[in-house]
GROMACS .gro file of C-alpha atoms in nm:
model
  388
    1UNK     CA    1   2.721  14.761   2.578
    2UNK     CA    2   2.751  15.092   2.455
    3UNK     CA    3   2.874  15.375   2.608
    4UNK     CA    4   2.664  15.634   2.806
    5UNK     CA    5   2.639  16.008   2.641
    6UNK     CA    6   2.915  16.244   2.686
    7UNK     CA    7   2.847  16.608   2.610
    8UNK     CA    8   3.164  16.834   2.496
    9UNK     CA    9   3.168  17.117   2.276
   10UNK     CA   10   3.474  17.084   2.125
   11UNK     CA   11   3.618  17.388   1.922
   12UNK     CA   12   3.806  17.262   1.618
   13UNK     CA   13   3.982  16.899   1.593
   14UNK     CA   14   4.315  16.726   1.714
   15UNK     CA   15   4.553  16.514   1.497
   16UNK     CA   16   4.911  16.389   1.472
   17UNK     CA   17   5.173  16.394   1.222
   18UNK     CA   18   5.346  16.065   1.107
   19UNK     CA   19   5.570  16.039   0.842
   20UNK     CA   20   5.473  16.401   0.685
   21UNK     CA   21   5.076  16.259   0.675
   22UNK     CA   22   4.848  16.427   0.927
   23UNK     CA   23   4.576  16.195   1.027
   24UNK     CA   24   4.327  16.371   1.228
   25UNK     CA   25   4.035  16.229   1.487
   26UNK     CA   26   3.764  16.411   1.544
   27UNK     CA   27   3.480  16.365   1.785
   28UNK     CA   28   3.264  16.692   1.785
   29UNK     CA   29   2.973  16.698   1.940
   30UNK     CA   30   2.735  16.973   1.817
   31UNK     CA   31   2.469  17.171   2.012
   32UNK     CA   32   2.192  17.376   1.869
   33UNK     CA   33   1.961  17.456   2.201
   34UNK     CA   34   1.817  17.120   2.306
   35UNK     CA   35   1.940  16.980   1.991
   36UNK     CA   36   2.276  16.768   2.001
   37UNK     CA   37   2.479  16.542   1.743
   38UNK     CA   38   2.760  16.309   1.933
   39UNK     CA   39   3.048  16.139   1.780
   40UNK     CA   40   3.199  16.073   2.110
   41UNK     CA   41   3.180  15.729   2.112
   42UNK     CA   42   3.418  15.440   2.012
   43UNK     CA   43   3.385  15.375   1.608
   44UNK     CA   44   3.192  15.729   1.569
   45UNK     CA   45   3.314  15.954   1.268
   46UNK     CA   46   3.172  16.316   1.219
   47UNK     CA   47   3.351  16.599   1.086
   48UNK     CA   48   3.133  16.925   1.050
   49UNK     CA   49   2.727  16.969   1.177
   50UNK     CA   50   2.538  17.329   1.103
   51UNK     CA   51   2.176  17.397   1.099
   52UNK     CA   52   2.053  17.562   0.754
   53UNK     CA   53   1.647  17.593   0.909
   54UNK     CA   54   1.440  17.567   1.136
   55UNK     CA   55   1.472  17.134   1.179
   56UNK     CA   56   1.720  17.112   0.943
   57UNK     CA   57   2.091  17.048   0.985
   58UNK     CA   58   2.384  16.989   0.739
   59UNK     CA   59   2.662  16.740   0.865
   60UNK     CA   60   2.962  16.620   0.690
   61UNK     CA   61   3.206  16.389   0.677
   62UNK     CA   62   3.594  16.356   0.616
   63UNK     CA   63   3.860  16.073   0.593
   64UNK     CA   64   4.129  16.090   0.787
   65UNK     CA   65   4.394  16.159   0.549
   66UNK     CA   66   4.377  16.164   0.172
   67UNK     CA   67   4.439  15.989  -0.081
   68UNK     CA   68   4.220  15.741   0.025
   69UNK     CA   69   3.972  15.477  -0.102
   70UNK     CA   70   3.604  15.649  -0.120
   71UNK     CA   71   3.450  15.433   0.138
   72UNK     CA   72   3.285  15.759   0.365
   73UNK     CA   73   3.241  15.589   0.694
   74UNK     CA   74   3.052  15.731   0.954
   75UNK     CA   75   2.887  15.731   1.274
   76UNK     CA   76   2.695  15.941   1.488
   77UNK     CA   77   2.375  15.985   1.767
   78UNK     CA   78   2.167  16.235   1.802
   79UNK     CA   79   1.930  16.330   2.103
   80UNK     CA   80   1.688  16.631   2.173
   81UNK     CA   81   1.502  16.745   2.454
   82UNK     CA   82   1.161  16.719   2.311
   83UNK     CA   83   1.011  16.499   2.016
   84UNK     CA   84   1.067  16.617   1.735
   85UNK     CA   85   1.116  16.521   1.340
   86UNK     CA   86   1.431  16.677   1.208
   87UNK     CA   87   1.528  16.694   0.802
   88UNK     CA   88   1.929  16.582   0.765
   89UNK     CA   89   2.170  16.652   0.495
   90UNK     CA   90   2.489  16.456   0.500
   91UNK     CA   91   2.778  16.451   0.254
   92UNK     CA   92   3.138  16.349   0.207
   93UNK     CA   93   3.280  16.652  -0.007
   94UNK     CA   94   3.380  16.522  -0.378
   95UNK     CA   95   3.385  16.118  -0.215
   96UNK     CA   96   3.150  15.906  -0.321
   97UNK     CA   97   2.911  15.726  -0.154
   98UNK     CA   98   2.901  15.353  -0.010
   99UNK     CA   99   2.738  15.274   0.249
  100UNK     CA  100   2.306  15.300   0.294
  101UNK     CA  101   2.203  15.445   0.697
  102UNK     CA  102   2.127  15.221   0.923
  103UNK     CA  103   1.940  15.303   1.254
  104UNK     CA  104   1.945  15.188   1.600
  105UNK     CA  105   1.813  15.275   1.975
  106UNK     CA  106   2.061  15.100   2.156
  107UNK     CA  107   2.382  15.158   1.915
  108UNK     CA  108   2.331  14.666   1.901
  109UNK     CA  109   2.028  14.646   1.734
  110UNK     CA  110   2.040  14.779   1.342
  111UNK     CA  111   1.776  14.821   1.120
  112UNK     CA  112   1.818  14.969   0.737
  113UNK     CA  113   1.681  15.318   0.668
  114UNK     CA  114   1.445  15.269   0.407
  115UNK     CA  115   1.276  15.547   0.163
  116UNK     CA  116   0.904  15.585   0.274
  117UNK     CA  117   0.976  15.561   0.641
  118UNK     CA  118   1.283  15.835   0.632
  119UNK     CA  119   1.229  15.985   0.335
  120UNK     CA  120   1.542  15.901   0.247
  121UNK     CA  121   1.722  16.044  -0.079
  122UNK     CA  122   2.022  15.884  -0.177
  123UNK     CA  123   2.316  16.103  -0.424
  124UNK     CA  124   2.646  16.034  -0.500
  125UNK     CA  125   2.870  16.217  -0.258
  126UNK     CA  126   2.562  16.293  -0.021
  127UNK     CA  127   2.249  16.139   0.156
  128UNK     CA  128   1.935  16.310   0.272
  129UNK     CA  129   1.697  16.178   0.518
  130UNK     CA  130   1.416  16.272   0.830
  131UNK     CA  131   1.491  16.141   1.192
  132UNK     CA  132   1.227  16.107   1.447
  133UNK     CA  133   1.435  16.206   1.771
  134UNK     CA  134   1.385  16.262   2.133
  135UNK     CA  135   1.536  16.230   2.485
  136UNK     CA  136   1.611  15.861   2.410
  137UNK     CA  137   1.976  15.861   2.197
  138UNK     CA  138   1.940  15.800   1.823
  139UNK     CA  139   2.188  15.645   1.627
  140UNK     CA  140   2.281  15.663   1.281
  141UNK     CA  141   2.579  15.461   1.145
  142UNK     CA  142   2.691  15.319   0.769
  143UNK     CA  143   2.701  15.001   0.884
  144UNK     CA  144   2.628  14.844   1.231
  145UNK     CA  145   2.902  14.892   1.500
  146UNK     CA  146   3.165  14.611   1.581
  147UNK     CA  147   3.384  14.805   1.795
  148UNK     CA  148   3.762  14.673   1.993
  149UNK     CA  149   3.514  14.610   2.294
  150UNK     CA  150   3.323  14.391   2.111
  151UNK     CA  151   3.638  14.226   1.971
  152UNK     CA  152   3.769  14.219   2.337
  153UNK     CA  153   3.437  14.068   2.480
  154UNK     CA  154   3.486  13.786   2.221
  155UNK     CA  155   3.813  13.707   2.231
  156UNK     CA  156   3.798  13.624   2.616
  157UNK     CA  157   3.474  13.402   2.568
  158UNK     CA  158   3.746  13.274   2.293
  159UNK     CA  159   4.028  13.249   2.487
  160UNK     CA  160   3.838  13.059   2.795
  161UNK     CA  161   3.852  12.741   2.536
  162UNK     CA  162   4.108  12.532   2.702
  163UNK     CA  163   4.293  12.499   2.371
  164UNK     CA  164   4.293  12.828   2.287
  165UNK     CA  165   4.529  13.128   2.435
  166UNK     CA  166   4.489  13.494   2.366
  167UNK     CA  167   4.816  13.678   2.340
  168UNK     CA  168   4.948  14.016   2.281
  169UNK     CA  169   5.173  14.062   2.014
  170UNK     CA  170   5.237  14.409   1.968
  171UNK     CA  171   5.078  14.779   2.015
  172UNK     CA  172   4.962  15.001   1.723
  173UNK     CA  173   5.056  15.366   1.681
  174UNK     CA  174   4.806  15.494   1.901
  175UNK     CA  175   4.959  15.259   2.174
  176UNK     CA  176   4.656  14.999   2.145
  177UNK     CA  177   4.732  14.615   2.194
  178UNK     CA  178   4.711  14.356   1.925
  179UNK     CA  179   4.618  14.043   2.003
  180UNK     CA  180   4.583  13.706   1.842
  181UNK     CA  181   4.453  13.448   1.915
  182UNK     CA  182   4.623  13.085   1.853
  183UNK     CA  183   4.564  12.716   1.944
  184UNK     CA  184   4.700  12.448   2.129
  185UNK     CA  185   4.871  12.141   1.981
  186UNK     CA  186   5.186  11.970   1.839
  187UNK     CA  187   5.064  11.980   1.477
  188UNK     CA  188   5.328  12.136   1.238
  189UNK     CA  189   5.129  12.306   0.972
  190UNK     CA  190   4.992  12.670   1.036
  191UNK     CA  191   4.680  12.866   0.910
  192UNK     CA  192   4.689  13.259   0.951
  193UNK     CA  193   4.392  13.449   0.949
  194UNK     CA  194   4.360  13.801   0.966
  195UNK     CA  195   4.075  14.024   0.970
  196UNK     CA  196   3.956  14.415   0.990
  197UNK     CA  197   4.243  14.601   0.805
  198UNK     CA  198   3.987  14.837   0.641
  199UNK     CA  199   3.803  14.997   0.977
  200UNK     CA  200   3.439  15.016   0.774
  201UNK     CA  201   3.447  14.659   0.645
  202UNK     CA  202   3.214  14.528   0.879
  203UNK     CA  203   3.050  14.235   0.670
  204UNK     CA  204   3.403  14.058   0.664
  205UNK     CA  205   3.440  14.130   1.054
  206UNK     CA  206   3.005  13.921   1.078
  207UNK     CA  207   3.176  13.629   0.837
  208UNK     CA  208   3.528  13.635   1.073
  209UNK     CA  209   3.372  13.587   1.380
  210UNK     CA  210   3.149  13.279   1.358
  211UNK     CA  211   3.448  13.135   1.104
  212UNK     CA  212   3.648  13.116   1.352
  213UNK     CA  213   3.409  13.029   1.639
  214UNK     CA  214   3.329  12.722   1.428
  215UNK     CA  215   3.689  12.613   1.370
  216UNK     CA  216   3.724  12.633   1.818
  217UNK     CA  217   3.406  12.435   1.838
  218UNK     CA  218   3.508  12.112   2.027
  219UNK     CA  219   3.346  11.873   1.891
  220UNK     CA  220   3.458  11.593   1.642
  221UNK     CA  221   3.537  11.747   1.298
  222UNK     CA  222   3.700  12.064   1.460
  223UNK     CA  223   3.895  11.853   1.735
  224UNK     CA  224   4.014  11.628   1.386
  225UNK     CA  225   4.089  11.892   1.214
  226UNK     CA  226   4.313  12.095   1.509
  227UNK     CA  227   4.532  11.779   1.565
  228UNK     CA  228   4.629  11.859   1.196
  229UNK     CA  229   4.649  12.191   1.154
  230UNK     CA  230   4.725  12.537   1.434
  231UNK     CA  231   4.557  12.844   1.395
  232UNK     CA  232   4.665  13.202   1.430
  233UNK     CA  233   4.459  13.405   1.418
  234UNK     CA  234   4.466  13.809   1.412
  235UNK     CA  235   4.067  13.936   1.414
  236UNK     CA  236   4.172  14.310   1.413
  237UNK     CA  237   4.467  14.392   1.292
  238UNK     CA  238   4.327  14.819   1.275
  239UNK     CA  239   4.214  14.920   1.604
  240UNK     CA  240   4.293  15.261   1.602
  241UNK     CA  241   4.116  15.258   1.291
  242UNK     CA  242   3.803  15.107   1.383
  243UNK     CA  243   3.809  15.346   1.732
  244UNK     CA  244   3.844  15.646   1.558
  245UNK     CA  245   3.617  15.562   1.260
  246UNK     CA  246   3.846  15.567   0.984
  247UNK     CA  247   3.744  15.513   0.638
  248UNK     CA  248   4.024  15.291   0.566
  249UNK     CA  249   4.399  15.358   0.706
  250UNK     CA  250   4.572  15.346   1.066
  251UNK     CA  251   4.739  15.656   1.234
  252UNK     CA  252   4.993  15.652   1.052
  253UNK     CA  253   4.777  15.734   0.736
  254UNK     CA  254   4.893  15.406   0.565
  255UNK     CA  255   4.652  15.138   0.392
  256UNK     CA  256   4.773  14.838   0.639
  257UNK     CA  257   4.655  14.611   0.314
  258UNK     CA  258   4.912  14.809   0.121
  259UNK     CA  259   5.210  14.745   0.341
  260UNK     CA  260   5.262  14.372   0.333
  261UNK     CA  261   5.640  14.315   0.248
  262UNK     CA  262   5.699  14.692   0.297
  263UNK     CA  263   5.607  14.611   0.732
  264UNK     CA  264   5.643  14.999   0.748
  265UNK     CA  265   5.355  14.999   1.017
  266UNK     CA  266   5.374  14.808   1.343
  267UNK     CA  267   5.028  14.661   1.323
  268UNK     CA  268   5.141  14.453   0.994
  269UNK     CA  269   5.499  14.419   1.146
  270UNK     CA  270   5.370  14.273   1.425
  271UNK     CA  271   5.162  13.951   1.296
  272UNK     CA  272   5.449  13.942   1.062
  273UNK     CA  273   5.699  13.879   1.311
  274UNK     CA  274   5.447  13.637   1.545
  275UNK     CA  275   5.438  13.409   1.233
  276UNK     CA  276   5.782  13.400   1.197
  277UNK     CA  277   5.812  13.340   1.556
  278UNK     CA  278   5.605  13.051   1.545
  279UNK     CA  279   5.718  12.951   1.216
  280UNK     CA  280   6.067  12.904   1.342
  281UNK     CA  281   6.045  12.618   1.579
  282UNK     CA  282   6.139  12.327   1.386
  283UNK     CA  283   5.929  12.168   1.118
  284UNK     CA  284   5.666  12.417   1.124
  285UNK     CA  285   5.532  12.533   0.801
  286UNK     CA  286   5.247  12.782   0.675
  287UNK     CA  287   4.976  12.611   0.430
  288UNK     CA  288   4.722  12.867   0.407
  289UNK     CA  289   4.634  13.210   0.461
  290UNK     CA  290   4.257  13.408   0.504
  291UNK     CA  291   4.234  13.730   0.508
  292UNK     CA  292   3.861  13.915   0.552
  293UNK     CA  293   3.708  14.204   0.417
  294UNK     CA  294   3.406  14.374   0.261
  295UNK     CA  295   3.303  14.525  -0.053
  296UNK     CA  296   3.031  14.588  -0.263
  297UNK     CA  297   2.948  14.153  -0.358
  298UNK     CA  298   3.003  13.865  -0.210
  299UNK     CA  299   3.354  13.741  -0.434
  300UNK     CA  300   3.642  13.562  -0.340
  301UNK     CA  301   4.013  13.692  -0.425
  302UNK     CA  302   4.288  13.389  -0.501
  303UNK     CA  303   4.571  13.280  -0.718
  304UNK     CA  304   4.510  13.090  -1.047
  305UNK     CA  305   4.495  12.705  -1.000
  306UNK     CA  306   4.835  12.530  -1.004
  307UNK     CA  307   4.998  12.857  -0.899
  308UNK     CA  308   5.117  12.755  -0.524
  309UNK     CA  309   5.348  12.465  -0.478
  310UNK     CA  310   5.142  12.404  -0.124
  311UNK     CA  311   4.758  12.281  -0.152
  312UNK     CA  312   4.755  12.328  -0.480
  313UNK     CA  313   4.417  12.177  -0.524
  314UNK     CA  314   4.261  12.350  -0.191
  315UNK     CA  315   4.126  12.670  -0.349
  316UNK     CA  316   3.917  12.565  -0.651
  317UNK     CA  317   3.822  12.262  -0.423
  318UNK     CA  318   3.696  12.438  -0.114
  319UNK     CA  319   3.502  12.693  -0.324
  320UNK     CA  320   3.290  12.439  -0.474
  321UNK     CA  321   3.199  12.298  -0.129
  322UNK     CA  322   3.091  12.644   0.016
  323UNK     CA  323   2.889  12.674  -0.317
  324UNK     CA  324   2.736  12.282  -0.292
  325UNK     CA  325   2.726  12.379   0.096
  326UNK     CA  326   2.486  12.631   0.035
  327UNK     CA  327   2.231  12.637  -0.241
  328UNK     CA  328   2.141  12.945  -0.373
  329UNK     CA  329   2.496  13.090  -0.255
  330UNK     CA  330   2.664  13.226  -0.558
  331UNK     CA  331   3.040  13.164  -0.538
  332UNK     CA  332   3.213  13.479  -0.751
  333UNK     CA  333   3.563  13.364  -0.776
  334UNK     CA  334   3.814  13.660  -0.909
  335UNK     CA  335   4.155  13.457  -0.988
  336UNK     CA  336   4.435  13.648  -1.083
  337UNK     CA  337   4.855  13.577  -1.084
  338UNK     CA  338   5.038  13.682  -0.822
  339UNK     CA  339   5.232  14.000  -0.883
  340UNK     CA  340   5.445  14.144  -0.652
  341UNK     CA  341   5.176  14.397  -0.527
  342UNK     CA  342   5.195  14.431  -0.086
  343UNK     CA  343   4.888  14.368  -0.036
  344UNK     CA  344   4.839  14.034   0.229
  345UNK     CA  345   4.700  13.783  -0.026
  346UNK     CA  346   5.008  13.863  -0.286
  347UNK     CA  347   5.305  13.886  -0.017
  348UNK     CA  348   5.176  13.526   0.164
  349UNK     CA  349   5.131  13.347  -0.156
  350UNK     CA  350   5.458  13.438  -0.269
  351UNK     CA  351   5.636  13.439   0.042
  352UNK     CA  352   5.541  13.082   0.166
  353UNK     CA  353   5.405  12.912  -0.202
  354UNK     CA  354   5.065  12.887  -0.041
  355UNK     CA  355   4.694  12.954  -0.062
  356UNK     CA  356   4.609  13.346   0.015
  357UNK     CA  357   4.278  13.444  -0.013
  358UNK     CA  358   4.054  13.728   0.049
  359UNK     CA  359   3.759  13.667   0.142
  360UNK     CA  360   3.490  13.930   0.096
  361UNK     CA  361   3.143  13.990   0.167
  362UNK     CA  362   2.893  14.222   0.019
  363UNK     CA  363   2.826  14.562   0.220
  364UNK     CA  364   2.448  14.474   0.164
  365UNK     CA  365   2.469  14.062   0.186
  366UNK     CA  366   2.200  13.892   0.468
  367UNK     CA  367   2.366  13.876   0.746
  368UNK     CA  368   2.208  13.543   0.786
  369UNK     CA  369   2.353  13.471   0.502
  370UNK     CA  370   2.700  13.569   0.599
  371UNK     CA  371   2.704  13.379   0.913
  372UNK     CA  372   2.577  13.046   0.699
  373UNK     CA  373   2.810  13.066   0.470
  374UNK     CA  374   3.104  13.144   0.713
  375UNK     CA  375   2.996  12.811   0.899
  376UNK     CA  376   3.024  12.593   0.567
  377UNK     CA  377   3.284  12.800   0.477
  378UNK     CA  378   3.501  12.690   0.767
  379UNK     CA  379   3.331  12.331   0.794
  380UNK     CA  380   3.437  12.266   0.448
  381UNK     CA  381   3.752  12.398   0.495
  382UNK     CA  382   3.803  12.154   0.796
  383UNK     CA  383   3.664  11.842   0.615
  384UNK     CA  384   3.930  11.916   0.310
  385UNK     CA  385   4.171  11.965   0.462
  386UNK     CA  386   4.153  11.642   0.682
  387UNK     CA  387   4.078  11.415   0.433
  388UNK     CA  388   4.254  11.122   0.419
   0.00000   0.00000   0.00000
């Protein structure tokens, strides 16, 4: 559930400095009469709001530090006294944009704004569009929200498995846990998946979720498969990022998929040093390694066949299944050496001579269409990997 409205006029915005970068967060809420725009809300991002006319209102948007990768996030509702039809002009400054308005009543349900019905104008660093508003909050977001509540809410249901547990394993900058998840067993072979390092991703977060949920389903194939093989699992590794509505860093101003080896930041720090912790009991071993995001296709991020000493085959193997698994499901795979670059699929390939891959969905993709694939995805993976 969402949360209820919260009026503030807040004068200016609050940040902190961290290693000489100032990330700020800002959750203004603007007033004009019976006229108000909210960003006070978990996973809201707005930066600036001004009326230019009578009905018309300019708001903008900034990341939270720069450089950064021109993925404008944001996130915002907007409520007024009376009906009314209001004209809205909404940029990012010189960023470019990514992500198409969505629209929702209840901040769950998302629909996608489309031209006729919201006259909606779409330009590089800016979009232009009419709301329909009234007492009843409005909310406008670049993608739907999946906020740390929802991530909390579904790591208990998770976590009430009886061969799962839920575990914290460290706190972020802004002081917020991070937990993963792991299961049960005497197996010797680990799988580490990670998800959510870029806040705005949201597609990989919709093909995370039911992955997962299918690999804790107790039935036969799963049940097989878990004797083999333990899971940890890390669904959000950027809460402070997906609170505060980042475009893509954590507090500290830092790409967390840019600090992989480095382990200057204590989200990545942390899984790192839960792997190694479970990594270090005798025997144990790391065979494969997922790590989810979104961008603008559906494509698939790995090392070049015969490049990992562990599984060699799995890769090439598993993609053909998802494709087989589901017709009409084109399976873009981008191959490329490993190079020494800290991002998570370079530093676990090399580190452990194992499968890393990132898997990506499209910002636009079906979300029917992620969750399918995300169950043949993982009941592929499952039926590979405990082959005989």
């Amino acid at each position: 559930m969402r949360p209820t409205m919260l009026f503030l006029i807040l004068g200016g915005c609050f940040g902190m400095a961290m290693a000489d970068i100032r990330v700020t967060h800002r959750a203004p809420v603007c007033g004009f009469g019976d006229l108000r725009f909210d960003a006070g809300f978990e996973g809201a991002r707005l930066s600036e709001c001004r009326q230019t006319g009578k009905d018309e209102y300019s708001l903008g948007n900034a990341p939270e530090n720069t450089p950064v990768n021109s993925s404008p996030w944001y996130a915002f509702r907007v409520l007024s006294e009376r009906e009314r039809t209001i004209r809205v002009f909404f940029h990012y400054g010189t960023h470019k944009h990514r992500y198409r308005p969505k629209v929702s009543r209840d901040g769950e349900s998302w629909r996608l704004m489309d031209e006729s019905s919201y006259r909606l104008i779409l330009d590089d660093t800016a979009v232009r569009f009419t709301l329909r508003v009234g007492p009843e909050p409005l909310y406008v977001a670049a993608q739907e929200l999946v906020t740390n509540s929802d991530y909390a809410s579904w790591r208990q249901v998770q976590a009430a498995l009886q061969h799962v547990e839920d575990r914290e394993i460290g706190r972020t900058l802004g002081n917020r846990p991070l937990h993963a998840l792991t299961t049960a067993g005497t197996a010797s072979d680990w799988i580490l998946i990670v998800g959510r390092q870029h806040p705005p991703e949201i597609t990989g977060a919709l093909a995370l979720l039911p992955f997962v949920e299918r690999l804790l389903r107790q039935d036969e194939l799963a049940e097989r498969f878990r004797h083999r093989y333990r899971l940890l699992i890390v669904p959000n590794l950027n809460p402070d990022g997906v609170a505060s509505g980042h475009w893509r860093h954590n507090y500290g101003g830092v790409d967390l998929n840019r600090d992989w080896g480095l382990f200057t930041q204590p989200e990545t720090s942390a899984v790192i040093a839960e792997l190694e912790r479970v990594l270090g009991q005798p025997g144990q071993r790391l065979v494969l390694g997922l790590d989810f995001h979104s961008t603008r296709r559906d494509v698939f991020y790995t090392q070049e066949d015969g490049e990992v000493a562990i599984l060699p085959d799995f890769t090439a193997d598993w993609l053909r299944a998802i494709a087989h698994g589901v017709p009409g499901f084109t399976v873009d795979r981008a191959a490329s050496r490993n190079s020494g670059r800290p991002v998570f699929k370079h530093y676990i390939s090399e580190t452990y001579g194992v499968p890393a891959i990132t898997y990506e969905m499209g910002d636009r993709t079906d979300r029917d269409l992620i969750r399918r694939v995300a169950v043949v995805a993982a009941e592929s993976m499952m039926t590979l990997l405990t082959a005989p």
